[in-house]
Coordinates of C-alpha atoms and ligand atoms in Angstrom, one line a residue:
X1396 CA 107.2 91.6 134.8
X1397 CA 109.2 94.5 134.6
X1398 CA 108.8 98.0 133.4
X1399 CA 110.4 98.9 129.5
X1400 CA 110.4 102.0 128.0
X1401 CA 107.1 103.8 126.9
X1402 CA 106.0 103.2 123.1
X1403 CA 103.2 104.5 121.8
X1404 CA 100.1 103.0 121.8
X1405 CA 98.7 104.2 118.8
X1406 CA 101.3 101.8 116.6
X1407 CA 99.0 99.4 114.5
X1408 CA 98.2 96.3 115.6
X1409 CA 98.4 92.8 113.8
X1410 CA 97.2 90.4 116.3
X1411 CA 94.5 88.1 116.2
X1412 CA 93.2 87.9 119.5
X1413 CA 92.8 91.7 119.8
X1414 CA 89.0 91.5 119.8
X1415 CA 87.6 88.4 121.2
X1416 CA 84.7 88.4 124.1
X1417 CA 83.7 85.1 124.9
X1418 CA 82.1 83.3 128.0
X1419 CA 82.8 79.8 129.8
X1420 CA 81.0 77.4 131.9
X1421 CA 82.1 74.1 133.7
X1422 CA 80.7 71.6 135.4
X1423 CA 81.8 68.8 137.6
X1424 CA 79.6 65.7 138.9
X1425 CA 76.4 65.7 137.2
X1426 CA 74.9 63.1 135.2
X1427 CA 73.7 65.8 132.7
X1428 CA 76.6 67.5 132.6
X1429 CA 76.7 68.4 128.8
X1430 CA 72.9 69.7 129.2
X1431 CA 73.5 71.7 131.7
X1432 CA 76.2 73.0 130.0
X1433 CA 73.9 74.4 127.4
X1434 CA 71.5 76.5 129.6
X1435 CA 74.8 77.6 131.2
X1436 CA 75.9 79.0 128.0
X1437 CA 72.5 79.9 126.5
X1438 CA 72.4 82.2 129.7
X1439 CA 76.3 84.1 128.9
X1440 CA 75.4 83.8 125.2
X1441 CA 75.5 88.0 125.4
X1442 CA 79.2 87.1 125.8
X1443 CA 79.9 86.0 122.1
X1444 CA 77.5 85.0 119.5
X1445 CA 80.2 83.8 116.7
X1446 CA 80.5 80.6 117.8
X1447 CA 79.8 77.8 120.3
X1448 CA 81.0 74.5 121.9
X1449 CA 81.0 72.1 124.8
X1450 CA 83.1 69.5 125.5
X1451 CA 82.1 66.3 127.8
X1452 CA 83.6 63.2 129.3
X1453 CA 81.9 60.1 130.4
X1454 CA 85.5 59.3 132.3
X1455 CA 87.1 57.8 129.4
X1456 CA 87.0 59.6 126.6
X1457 CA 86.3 63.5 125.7
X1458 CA 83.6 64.3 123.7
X1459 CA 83.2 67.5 121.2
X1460 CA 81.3 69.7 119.3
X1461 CA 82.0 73.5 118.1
X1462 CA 80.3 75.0 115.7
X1463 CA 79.7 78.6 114.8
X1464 CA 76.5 80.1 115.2
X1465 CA 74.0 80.4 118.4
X1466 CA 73.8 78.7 121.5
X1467 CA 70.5 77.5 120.9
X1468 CA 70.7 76.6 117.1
X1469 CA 74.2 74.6 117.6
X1470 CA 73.0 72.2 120.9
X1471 CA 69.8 70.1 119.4
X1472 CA 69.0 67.3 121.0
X1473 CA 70.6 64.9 118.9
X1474 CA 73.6 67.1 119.1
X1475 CA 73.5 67.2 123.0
X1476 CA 73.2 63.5 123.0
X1477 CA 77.0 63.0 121.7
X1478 CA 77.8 64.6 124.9
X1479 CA 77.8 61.8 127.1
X1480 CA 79.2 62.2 131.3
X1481 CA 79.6 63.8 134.2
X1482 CA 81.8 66.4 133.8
X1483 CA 81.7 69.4 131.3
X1484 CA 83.2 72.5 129.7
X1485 CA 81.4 75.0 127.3
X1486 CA 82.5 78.6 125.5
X1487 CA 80.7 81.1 123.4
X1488 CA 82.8 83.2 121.4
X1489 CA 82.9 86.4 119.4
X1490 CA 85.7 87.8 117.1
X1491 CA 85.5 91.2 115.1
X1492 CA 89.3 91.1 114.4
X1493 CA 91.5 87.6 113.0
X1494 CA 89.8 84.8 111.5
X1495 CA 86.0 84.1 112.3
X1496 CA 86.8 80.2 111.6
X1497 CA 85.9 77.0 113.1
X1498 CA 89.3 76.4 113.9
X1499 CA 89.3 79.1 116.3
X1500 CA 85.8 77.5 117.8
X1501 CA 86.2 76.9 121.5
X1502 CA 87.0 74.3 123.5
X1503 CA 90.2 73.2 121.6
X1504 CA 90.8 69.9 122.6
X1505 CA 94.7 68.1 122.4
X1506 CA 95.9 63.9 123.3
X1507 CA 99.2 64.3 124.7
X1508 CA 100.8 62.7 127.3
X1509 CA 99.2 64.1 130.1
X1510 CA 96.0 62.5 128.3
X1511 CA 93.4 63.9 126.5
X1512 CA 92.7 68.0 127.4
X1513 CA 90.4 70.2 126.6
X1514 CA 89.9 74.0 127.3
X1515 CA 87.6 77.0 127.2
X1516 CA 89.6 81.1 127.6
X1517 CA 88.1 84.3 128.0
X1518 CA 90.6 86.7 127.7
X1519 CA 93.7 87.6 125.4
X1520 CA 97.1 86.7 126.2
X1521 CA 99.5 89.4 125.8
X1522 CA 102.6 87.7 125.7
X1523 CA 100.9 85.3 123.1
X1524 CA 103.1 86.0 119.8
X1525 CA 106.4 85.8 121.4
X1526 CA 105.4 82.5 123.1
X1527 CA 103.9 80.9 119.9
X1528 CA 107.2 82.2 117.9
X1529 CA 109.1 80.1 120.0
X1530 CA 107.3 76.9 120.2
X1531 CA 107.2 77.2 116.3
X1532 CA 111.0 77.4 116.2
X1533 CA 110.5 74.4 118.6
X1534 CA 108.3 72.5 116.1
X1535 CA 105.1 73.0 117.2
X1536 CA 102.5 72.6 114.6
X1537 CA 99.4 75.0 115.2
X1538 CA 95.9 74.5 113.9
X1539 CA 94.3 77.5 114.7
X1540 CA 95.5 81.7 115.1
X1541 CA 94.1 81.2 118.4
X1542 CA 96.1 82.2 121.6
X1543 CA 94.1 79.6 123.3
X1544 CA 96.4 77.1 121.7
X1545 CA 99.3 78.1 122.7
X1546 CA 98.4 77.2 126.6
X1547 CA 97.8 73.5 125.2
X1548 CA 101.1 73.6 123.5
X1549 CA 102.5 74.6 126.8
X1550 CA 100.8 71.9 128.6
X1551 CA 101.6 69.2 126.2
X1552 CA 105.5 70.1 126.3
X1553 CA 105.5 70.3 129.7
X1554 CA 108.2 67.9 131.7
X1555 CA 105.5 67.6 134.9
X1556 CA 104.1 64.4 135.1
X1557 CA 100.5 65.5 136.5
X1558 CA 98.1 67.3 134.4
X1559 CA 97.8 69.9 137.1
X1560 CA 101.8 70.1 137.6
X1561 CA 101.9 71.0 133.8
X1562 CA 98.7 73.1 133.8
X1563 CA 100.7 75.4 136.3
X1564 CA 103.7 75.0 134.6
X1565 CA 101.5 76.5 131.3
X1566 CA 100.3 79.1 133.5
X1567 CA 103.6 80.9 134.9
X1568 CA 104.6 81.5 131.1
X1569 CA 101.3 83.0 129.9
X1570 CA 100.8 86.8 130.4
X1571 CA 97.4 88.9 130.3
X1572 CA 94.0 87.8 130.6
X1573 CA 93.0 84.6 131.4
X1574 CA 89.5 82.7 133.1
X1575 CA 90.4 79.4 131.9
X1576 CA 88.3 76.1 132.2
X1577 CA 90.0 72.8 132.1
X1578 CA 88.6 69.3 130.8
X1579 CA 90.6 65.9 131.4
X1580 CA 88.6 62.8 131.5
X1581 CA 88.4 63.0 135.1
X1582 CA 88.5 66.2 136.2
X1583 CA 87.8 69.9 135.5
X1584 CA 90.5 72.0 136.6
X1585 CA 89.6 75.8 136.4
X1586 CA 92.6 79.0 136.6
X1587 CA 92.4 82.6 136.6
X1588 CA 95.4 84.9 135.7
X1589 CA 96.8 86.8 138.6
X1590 CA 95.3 90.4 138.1
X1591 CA 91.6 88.7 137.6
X1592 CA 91.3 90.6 134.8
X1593 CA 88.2 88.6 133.7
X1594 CA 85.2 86.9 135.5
X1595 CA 85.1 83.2 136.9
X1596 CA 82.1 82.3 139.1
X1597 CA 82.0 79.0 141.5
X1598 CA 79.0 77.8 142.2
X1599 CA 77.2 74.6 144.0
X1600 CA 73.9 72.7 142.4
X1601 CA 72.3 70.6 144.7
X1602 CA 70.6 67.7 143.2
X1603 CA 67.9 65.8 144.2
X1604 CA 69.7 62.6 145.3
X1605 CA 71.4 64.5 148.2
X1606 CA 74.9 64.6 145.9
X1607 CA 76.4 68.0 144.6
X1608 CA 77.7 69.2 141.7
X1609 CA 80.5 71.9 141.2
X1610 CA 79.9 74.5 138.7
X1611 CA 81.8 78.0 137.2
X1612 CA 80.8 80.8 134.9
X1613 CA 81.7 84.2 133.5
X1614 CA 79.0 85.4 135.0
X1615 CA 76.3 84.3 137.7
X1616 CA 73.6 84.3 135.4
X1617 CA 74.1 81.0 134.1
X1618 CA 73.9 79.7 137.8
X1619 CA 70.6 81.3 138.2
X1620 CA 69.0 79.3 135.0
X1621 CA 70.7 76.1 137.0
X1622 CA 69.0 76.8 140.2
X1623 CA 73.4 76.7 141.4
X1624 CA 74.0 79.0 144.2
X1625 CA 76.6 81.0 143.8
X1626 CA 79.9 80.6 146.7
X1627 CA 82.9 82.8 145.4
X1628 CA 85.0 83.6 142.8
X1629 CA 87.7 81.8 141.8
X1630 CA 90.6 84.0 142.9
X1631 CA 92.9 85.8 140.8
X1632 CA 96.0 83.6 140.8
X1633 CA 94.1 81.0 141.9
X1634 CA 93.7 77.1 140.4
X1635 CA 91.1 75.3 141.6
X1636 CA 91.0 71.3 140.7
X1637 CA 88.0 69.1 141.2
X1638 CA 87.5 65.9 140.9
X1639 CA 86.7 62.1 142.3
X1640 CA 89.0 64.0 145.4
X1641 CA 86.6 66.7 145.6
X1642 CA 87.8 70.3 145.6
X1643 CA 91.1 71.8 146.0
X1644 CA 92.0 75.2 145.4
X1645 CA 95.4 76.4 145.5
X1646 CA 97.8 79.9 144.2
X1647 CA 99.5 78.8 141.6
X1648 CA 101.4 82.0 141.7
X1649 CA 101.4 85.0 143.8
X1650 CA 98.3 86.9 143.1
X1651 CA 99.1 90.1 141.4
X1652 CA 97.7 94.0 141.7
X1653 CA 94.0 93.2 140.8
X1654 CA 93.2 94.9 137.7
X1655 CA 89.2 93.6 137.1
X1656 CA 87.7 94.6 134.1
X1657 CA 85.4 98.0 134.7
X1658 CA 83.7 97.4 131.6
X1659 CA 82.5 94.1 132.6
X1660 CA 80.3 96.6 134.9
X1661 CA 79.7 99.2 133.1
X1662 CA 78.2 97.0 129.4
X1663 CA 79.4 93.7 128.7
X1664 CA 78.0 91.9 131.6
X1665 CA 74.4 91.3 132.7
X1666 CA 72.8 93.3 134.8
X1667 CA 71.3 90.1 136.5
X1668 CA 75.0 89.1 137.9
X1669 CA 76.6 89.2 140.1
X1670 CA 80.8 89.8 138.6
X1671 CA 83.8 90.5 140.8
X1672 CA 81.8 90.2 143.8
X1673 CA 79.2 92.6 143.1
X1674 CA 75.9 93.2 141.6
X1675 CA 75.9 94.6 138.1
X1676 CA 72.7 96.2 138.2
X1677 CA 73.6 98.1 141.4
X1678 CA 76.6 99.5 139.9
X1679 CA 74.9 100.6 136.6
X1680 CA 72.1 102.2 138.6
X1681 CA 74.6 104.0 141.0
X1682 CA 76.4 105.3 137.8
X1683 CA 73.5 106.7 136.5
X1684 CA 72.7 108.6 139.7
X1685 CA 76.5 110.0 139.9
X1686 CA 76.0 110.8 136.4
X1687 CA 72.8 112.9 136.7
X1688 CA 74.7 114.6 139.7
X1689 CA 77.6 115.4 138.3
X1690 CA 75.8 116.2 135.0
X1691 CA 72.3 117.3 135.0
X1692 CA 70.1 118.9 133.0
X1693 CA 66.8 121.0 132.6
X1694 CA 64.6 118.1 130.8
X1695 CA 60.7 116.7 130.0
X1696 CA 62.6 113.0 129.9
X1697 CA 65.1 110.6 130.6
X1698 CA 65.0 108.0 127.7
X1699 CA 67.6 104.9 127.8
X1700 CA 69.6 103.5 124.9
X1701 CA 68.2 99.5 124.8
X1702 CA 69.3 97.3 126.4
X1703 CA 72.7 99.0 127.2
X1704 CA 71.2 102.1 128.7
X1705 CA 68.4 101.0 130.8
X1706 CA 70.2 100.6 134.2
X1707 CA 72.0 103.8 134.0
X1708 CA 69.1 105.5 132.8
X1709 CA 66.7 104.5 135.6
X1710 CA 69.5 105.6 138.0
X1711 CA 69.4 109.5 136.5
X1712 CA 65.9 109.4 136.1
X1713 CA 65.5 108.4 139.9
X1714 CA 68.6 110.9 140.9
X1715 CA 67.0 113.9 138.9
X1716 CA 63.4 113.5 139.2
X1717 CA 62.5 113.6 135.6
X1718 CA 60.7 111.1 134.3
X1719 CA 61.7 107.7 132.7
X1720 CA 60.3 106.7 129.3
X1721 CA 61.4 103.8 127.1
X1722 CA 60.6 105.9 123.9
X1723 CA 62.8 103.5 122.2
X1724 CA 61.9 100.0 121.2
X1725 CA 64.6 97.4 120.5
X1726 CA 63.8 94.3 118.0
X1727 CA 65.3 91.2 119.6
X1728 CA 65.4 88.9 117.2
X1729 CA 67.9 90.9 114.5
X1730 CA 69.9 88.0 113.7
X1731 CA 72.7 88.3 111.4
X1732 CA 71.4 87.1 108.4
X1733 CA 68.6 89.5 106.8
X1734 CA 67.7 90.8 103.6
X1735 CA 69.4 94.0 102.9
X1736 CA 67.3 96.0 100.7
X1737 CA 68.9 97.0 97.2
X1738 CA 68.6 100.3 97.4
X1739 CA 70.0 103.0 99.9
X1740 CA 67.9 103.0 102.7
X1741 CA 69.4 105.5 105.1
X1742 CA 70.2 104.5 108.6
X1743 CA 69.0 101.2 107.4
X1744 CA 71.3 98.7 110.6
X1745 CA 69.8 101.1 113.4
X1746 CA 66.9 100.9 112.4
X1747 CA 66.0 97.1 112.2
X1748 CA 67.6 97.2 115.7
X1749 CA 65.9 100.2 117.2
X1750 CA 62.3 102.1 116.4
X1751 CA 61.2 105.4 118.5
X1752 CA 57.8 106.2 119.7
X1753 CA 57.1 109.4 118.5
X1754 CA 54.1 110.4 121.1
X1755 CA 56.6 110.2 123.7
X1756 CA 59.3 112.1 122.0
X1757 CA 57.3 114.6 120.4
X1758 CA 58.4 118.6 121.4
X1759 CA 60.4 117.0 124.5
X1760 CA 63.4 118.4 125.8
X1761 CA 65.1 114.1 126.0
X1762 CA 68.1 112.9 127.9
X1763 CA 69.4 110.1 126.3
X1764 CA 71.4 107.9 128.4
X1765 CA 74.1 105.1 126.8
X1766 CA 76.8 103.2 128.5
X1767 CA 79.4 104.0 126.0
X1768 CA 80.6 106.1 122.7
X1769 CA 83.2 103.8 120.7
X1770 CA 83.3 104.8 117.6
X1771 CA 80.7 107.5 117.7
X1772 CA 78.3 106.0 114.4
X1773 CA 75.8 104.4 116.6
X1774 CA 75.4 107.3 118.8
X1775 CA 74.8 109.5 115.5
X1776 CA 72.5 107.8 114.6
X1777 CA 70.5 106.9 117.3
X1778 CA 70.8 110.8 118.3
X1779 CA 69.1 111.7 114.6
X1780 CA 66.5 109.4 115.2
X1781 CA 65.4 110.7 118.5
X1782 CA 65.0 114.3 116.8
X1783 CA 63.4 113.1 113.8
X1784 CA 61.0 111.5 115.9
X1785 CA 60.0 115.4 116.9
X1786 CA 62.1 115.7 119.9
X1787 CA 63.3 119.3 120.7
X1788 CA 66.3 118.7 122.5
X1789 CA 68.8 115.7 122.6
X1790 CA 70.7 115.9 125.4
X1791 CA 73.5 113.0 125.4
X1792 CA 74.4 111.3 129.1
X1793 CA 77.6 108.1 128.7
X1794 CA 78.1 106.3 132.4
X1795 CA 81.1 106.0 131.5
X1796 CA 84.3 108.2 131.1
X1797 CA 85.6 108.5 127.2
X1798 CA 86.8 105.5 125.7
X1799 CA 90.3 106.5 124.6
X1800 CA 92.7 103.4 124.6
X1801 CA 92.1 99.9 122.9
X1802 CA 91.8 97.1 125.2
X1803 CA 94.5 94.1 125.6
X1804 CA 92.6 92.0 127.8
X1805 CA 89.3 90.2 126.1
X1806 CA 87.4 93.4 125.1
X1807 CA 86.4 93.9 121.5
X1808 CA 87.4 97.5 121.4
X1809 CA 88.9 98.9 117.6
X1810 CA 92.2 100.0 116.9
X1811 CA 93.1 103.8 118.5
X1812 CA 92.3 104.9 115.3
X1813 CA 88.7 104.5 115.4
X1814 CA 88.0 105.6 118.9
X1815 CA 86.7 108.8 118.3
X1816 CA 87.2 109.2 122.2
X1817 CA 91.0 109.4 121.6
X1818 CA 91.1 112.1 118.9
X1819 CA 88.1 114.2 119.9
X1820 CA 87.9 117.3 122.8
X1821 CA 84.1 116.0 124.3
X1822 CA 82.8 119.6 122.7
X1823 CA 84.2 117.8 118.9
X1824 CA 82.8 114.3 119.9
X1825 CA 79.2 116.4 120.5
X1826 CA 79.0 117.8 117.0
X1827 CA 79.8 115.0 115.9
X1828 CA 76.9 112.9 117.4
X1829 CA 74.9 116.2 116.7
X1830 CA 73.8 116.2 120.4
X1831 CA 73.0 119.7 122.4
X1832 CA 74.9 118.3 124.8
X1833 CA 77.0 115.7 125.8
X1834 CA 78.3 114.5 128.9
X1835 CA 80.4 111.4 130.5
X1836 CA 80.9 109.9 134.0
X1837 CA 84.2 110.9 135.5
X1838 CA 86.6 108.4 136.0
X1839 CA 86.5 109.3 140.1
X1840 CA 82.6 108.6 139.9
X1841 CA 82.7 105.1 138.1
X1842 CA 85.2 104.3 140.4
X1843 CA 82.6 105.3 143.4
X1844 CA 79.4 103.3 141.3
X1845 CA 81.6 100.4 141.0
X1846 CA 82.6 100.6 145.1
X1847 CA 86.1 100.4 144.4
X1848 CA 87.4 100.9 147.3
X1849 CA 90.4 99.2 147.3
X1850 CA 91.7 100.3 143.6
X1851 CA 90.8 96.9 142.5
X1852 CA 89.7 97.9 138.9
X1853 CA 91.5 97.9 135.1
X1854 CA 90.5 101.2 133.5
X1855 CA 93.0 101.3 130.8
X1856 CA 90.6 102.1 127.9
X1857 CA 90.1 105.0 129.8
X1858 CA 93.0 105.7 131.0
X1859 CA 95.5 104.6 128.6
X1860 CA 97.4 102.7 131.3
X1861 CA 98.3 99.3 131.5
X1862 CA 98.5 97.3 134.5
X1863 CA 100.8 94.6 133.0
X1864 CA 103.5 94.5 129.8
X1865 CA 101.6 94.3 126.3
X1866 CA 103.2 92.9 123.6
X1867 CA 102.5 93.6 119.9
X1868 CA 104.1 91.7 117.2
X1869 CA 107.8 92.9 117.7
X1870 CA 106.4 96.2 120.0
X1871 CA 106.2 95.7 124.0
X1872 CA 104.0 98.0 125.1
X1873 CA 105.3 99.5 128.9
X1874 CA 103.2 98.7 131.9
X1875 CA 102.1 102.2 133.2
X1876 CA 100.7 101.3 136.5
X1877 CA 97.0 100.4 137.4
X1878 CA 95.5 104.0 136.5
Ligands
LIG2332 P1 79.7 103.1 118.5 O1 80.0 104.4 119.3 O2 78.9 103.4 117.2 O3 80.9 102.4 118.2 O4 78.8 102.2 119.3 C1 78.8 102.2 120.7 C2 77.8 101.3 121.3 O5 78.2 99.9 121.0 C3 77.7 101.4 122.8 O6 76.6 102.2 123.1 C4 77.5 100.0 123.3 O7 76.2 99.7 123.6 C5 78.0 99.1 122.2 N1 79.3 98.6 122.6 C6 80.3 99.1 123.3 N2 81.4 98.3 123.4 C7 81.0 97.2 122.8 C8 81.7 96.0 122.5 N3 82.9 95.8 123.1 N4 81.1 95.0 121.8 C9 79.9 95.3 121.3 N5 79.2 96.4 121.5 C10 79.8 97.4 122.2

């Protein structure tokens, strides 16, 4: 990859894969393979609740389903029973941006003449327009807008004669993000792009015969639901095959500078896993400690933002002393379908999600604590609602620095546009939330929570600079450097 000139990032964007979090699982060598698959994606189903799928194979053939919807309302057991085998791979997805259709469901599955394929992505391909242009030209035929299916493309056209010889064939043309699970009828084969932009666990699940299975996630949650201890990550650059050969891992290509995600840290991730190595929750609690140090304040509480806040917020309340209160209580079960009510009913969406408790709010001086402000309405909100609830003070505390670029790389983040982060001084950003104050973690002290001690991180939506080239319908972004 080499360096163009500069363009500006603020030029709008028509691609479909802008905004797409998802999750993946795979498992090798268990007879429930397609069960397991479930829990492992009912536990990284915070990871994208558009749509679902798993994908099996009893050795011969690959079996399917993808539907949209939830985890737990796709897989019955009459559906789980179609998945028949050993070997499995599963994907949740979520899009804001593109087409929320079934086409674009996960894993995509192709017959060529490598055999039958199947695969699960998290992450967006940057170079995935110019590459689709030309297979098009090349008479490809595509089903979906998905970037996904350009890899299978790649792998179907390739001249290797091994699935694995054309996987890495696929792999040196694709640019960006990728964690990528494989399915053939006989193996899973597993990838992650060279800057490890994304998570991809490896575990081992010991089974009760003496035999072991091989599994991966996005996160290592989902091996925690398994009882699958977790061993490493797969590396970035790294391909790792398994099958009736066992395990082999190899560099496909030269691993890059690692760029992983900092936002997987600071909200998209669980705080229960452990991603890039390191424990989530550690890194959110440590954020909200640097955060009451480098920002405190003269409060009655510290009050978290649920679920995104929590960790952060009992980090400052241990760091300052002042004490925690959830005075915020979150409904889990908003699903997406409800009743609207026909007439105006202001602040109506927050509040099915979230409801105050006023006793605890009452007259107090609060320190709200949130991981992040995107586009500024939820904070608003949430903000109002704290000081209707009687609170004297609202005192706003983000672990994380402003958000002020889009991401490229598997983040749902909107257009530059809409992040009020990019057009706002932090004084603008606090009237418009209607805070007293308002405060964010500097860059140098999520770098500290995070223990980045080797400059290992992407923080390009807070930074504004790329680690690799980004390319935009006919606009290539310039790589700027790893922050
Ligand atoms: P807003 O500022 O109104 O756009 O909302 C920001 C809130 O949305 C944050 O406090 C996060 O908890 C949550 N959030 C941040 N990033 C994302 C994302 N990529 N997908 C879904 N929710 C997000």
């Amino acid at each position: 990859m080499s360096d163009t000139t500069t363009v500006s990032l603020e030029t709008e964007v028509p691609f479909d894969k802008l905004h797409e979090e998802c999750g993946v699982f795979a498992i090798y060598g268990h007879p429930e393979a397609g069960n397991l698959s479930y829990l492992g994606l009912y536990a990284l189903q915070h990871r994208g609740q558009e749509s679902a799928g798993i994908a099996s194979s009893d050795g011969k053939k690959i079996h399917s389903v993808r539907k949209m919807g939830h985890v737990a309302d796709i897989f019955t057991p009459d559906v789980l029973n179609q998945l028949p085998g050993e070997l499995a791979i599963g994907h949740t997805r979520y899009s804001t941006a593109g087409e929320t259709t079934l086409a674009n469901a996960q894993p995509l599955s192709v017959a060529c003449s490598k055999g039958q394929v199947a695969v699960a992505h998290n992450g967006n391909l940057t170079n995935a327009i110019e590459l689709r242009n030309d297979l098009e030209r090349d008479g490809s035929i595509f089903q979906s807008t998905s970037d996904t299916e350009v890899i299978l493309h790649l792998v179907a056209r390739s001249h290797e004669r091994t699935l694995p010889g054309a996987l890495r064939d696929a792999l040196l043309q694709i640019e960006g993000a990728f964690s990528l699970v494989f399915l053939a009828q006989n193996r899973v084969i597993v990838a992650r792009d060279p800057h490890g932009f994304r998570p991809l666990a490896m575990g081992r699940l010991e089974m009760s015969d003496g035999k072991q299975a091989t599994v991966f996630a996005s996160e290592t949650c989902a091996f925690d639901l398994l009882g699958a201890t977790y061993i490493d990550d797969v590396l970035p650059g790294e391909m790792v095959i398994v099958g009736p050969e066992g395990v082999t891992r190899e560099f496909y290509t030269r691993p890059g500078v690692t760029a992983h995600c900092a936002f997987e840290h600071v909200y998209f991730s669980r705080p229960d896993s452990v991603v890039f190595g390191k424990s989530v929750s550690e890194s959110r609690e440590r954020m909200g400690r640097l955060l009451a140090r480098e920002h405190p304040v003269d409060a009655d509480v510290v009050v978290p933002v649920p679920d995104s806040g929590v960790t952060a917020a009992i980090g400052y309340a241990a760091e300052s002393g002042i004490p925690y209160r959830q005075a915020l209580i979150r409904n889990h079960y908003v699903g997406r379908t409800f009743i609207e009510p026909s007439q105006e009913i202001r602040d109506f969406g927050v509040k099915l999600k979230l409801n105050p408790i006023r006793h605890l709010l009452e007259g107090k001086r609060v320190i709200l604590v949130d991981d992040s402000i995107i586009r500024g309405t939820t904070s608003r909100k949430i903000v109002r609602m704290v000081r209707n609830a009687g609170a004297r003070e609202v005192h706003l505390r983000i672990s994380c620095p402003p958000t002020v670029s889009p991401c490229y790389y598997g983040v749902d983040t909107p257009s530059k546009e809409e992040l009020i982060g990019a057009r706002n001084t932090i004084d603008q950003i606090r009237d418009y939330v209607e805070a007293d104050s308002l405060s964010y973690l500097p860059l140098e002290a999520l770098q500290t929570a995070i223990r980045d001690d080797n400059q290992e991180f992407c923080y390009s939506c807070y930074t504004g600079k790329y680690p690799t080239l980004v390319q935009i319908g006919e606009v290539v972004l310039a790589k700027t450097g790893c922050c």
